[in-house]
CSV table of C-alpha atoms and ligand atoms in Angstrom, one decimal:
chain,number,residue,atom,x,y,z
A,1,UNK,CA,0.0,0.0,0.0
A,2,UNK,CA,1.7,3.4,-1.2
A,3,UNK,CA,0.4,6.9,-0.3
A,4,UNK,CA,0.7,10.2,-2.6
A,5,UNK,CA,0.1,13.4,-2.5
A,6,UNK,CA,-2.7,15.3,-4.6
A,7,UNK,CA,-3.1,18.9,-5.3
A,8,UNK,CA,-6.2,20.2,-6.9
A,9,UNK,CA,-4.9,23.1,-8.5
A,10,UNK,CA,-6.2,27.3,-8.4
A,11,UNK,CA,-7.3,26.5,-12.2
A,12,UNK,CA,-9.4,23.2,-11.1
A,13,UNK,CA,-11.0,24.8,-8.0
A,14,UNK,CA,-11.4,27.8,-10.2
A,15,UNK,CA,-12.8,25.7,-13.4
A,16,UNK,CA,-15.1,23.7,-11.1
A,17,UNK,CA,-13.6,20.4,-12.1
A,18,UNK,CA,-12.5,18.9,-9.0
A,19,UNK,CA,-15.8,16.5,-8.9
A,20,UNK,CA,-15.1,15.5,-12.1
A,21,UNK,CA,-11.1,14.6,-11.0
A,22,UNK,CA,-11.7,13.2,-7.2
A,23,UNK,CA,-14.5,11.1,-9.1
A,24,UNK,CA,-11.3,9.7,-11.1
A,25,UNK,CA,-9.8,8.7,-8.2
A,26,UNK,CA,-12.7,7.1,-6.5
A,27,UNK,CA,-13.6,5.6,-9.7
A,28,UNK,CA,-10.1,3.7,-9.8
A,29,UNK,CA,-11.0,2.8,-5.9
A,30,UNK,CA,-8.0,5.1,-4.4
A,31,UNK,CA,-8.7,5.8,-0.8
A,32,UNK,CA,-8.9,9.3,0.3
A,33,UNK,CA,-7.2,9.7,3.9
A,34,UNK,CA,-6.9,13.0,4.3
A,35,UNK,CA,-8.0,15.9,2.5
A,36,UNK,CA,-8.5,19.9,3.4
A,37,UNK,CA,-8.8,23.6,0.8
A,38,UNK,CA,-6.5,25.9,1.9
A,39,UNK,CA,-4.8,29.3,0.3
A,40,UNK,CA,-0.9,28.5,-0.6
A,41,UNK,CA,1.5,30.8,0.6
A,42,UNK,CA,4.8,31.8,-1.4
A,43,UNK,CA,6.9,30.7,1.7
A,44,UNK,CA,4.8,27.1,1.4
A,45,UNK,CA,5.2,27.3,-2.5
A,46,UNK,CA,8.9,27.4,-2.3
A,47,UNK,CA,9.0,24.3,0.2
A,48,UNK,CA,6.9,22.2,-2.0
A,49,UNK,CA,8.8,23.3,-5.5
A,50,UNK,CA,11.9,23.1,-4.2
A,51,UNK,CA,13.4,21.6,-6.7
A,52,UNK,CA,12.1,24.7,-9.3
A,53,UNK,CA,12.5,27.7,-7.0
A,54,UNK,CA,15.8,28.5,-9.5
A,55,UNK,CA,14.3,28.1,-13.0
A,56,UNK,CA,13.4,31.0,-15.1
A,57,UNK,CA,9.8,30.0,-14.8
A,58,UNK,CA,9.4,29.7,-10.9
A,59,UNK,CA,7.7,33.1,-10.1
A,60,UNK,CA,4.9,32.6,-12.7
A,61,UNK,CA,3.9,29.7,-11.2
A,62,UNK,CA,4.6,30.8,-7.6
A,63,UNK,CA,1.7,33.1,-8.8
A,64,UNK,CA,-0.5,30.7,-10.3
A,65,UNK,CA,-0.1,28.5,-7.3
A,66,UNK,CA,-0.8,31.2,-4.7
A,67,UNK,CA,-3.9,32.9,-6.8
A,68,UNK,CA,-6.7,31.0,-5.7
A,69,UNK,CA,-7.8,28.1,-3.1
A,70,UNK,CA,-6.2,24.6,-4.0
A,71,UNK,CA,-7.5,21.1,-2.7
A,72,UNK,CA,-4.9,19.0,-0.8
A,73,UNK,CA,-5.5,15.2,-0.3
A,74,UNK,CA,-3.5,12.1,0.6
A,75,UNK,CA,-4.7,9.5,-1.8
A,76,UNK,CA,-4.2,5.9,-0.7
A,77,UNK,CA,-3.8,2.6,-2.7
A,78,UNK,CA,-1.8,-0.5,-4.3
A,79,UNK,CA,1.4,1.4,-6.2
A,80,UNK,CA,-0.9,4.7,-6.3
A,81,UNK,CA,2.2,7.1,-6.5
A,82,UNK,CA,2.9,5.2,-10.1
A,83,UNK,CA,-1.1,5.0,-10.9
A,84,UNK,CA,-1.9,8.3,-10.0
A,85,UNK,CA,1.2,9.6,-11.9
A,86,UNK,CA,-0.5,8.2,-15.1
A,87,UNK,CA,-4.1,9.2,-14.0
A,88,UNK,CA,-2.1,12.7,-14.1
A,89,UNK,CA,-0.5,12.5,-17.4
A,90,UNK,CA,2.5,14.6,-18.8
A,91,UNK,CA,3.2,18.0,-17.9
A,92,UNK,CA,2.1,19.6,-20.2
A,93,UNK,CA,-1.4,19.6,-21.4
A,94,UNK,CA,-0.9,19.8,-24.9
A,95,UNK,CA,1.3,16.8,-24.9
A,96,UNK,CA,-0.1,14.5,-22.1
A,97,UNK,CA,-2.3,11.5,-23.7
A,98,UNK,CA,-6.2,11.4,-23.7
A,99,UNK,CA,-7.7,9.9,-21.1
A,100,UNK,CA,-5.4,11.2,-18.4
A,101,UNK,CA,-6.5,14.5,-16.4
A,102,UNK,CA,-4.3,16.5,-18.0
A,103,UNK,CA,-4.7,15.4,-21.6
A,104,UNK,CA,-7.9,15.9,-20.9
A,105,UNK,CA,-8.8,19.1,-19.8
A,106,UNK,CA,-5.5,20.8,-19.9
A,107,UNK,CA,-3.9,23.4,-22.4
A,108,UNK,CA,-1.2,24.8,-20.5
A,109,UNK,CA,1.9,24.2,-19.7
A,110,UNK,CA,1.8,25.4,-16.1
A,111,UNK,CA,-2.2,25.0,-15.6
A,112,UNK,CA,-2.3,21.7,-15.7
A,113,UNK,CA,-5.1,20.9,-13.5
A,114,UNK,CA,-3.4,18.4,-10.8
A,115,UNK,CA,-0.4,18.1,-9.1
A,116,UNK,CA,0.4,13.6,-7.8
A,117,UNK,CA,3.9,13.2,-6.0
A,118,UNK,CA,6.6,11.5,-8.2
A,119,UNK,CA,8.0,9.0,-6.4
A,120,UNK,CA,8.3,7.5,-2.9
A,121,UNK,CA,10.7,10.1,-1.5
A,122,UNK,CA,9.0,12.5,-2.3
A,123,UNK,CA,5.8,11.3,-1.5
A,124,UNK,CA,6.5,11.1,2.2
A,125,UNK,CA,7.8,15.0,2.2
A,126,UNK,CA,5.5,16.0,0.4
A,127,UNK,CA,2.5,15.0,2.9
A,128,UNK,CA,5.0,16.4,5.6
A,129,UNK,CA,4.5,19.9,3.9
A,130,UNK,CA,0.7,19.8,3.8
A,131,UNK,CA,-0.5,17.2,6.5
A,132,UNK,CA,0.3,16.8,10.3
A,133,UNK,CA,-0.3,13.3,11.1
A,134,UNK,CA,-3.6,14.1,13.3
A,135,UNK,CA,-5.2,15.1,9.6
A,136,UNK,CA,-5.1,11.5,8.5
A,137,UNK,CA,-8.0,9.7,8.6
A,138,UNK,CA,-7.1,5.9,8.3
A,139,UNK,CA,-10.2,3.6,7.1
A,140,UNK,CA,-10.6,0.0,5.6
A,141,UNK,CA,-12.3,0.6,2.6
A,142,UNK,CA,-15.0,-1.8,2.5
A,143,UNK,CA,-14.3,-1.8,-1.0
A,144,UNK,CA,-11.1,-4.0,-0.8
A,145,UNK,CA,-12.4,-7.5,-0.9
A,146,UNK,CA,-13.1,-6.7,-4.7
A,147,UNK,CA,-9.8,-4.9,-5.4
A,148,UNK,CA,-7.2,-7.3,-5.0
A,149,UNK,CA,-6.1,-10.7,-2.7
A,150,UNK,CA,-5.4,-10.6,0.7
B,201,CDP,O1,3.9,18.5,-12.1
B,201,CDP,P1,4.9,17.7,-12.9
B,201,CDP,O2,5.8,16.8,-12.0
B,201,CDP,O3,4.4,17.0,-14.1
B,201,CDP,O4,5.9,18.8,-13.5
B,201,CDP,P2,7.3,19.5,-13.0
B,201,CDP,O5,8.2,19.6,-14.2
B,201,CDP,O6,7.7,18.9,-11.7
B,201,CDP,O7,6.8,21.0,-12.7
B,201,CDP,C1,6.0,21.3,-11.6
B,201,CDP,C2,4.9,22.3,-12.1
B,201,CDP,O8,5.5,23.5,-12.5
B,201,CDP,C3,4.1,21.8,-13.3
B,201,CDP,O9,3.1,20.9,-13.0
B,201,CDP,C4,3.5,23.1,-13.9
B,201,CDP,O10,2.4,23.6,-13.2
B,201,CDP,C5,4.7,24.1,-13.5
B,201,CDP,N1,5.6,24.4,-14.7
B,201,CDP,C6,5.6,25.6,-15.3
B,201,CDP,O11,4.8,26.5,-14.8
B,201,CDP,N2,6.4,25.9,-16.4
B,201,CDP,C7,7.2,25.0,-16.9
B,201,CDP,N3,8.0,25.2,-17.9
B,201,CDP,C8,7.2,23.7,-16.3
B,201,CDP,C9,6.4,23.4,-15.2
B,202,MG,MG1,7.3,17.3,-10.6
């Protein structure tokens, strides 16, 4: 069982697709464990792009990022840092395939709907950033039985 972090993005909260994107994840029987809307601040921007804060293009999307609401959630599953991943689809909208969030209602480059950790590292500081550990809400979805052995 893996656990990932999911931003819903300013342009999804703004667009009024985050029903349509959470049902995605339900639909694929993900468990949400924790999940909260909250305003992003530059200083919490910088912590969670990191890696960007140096590129040419880090204070536009410090902007975007900070502009509106975004939905934070801990999504739960079998491998679900690799399966949301490709639920998520390529950066860019313009190039990521049909089917996946961002091939599907994306354009842009930088609004692209969705943010899904990359891989198991940082997965776990990810959630650090946005969750204490009282904000988790562990369940056994009922679900299970049908999903896979054991
Ligand atoms: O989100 P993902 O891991 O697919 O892409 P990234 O390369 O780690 O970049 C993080 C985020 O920065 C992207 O999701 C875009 O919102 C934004 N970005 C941007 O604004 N301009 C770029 N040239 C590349 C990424
Ligand atoms: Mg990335």
């Amino acid at each position: 069982m893996e656990r990932t972090l999911v931003l819903l993005k300013p342009d999804c909260v703004q667009r009024r697709l985050m029903g349509r994107v959470i049902g995605r994840l339900e639909d694929k029987g993900l468990n949400i464990v924790a999940m909260k809307l909250m305003r992003v601040t530059p200083e919490l921007a910088k912590k969670h792009y990191a890696e960007h804060v140096k590129k040419d293009w880090y204070p536009e999307l410090e902007k975007f990022i900070t502009s509106a609401p975004l939905a934070a959630m801990i999504v739960e599953g079998p491998e679900a840092i690799r399966v949301v991943r490709e639920m998520v689809g390529a950066t860019n909208g313009l190039k990521a395939a049909p089917g996946t969030v961002r091939g599907d209602f994306s354009t842009s480059q930088q609004m692209n709907l969705i943010h899904a950790s990359d891989g198991p590292e940082s997965a776990v500081r990810e959630i650090g950033i946005f969750f204490t550990p009282s904000e988790i809400c562990e369940y056994t979805p009922t679900l299970r039985q049908w999903q896979h052995p054991g």
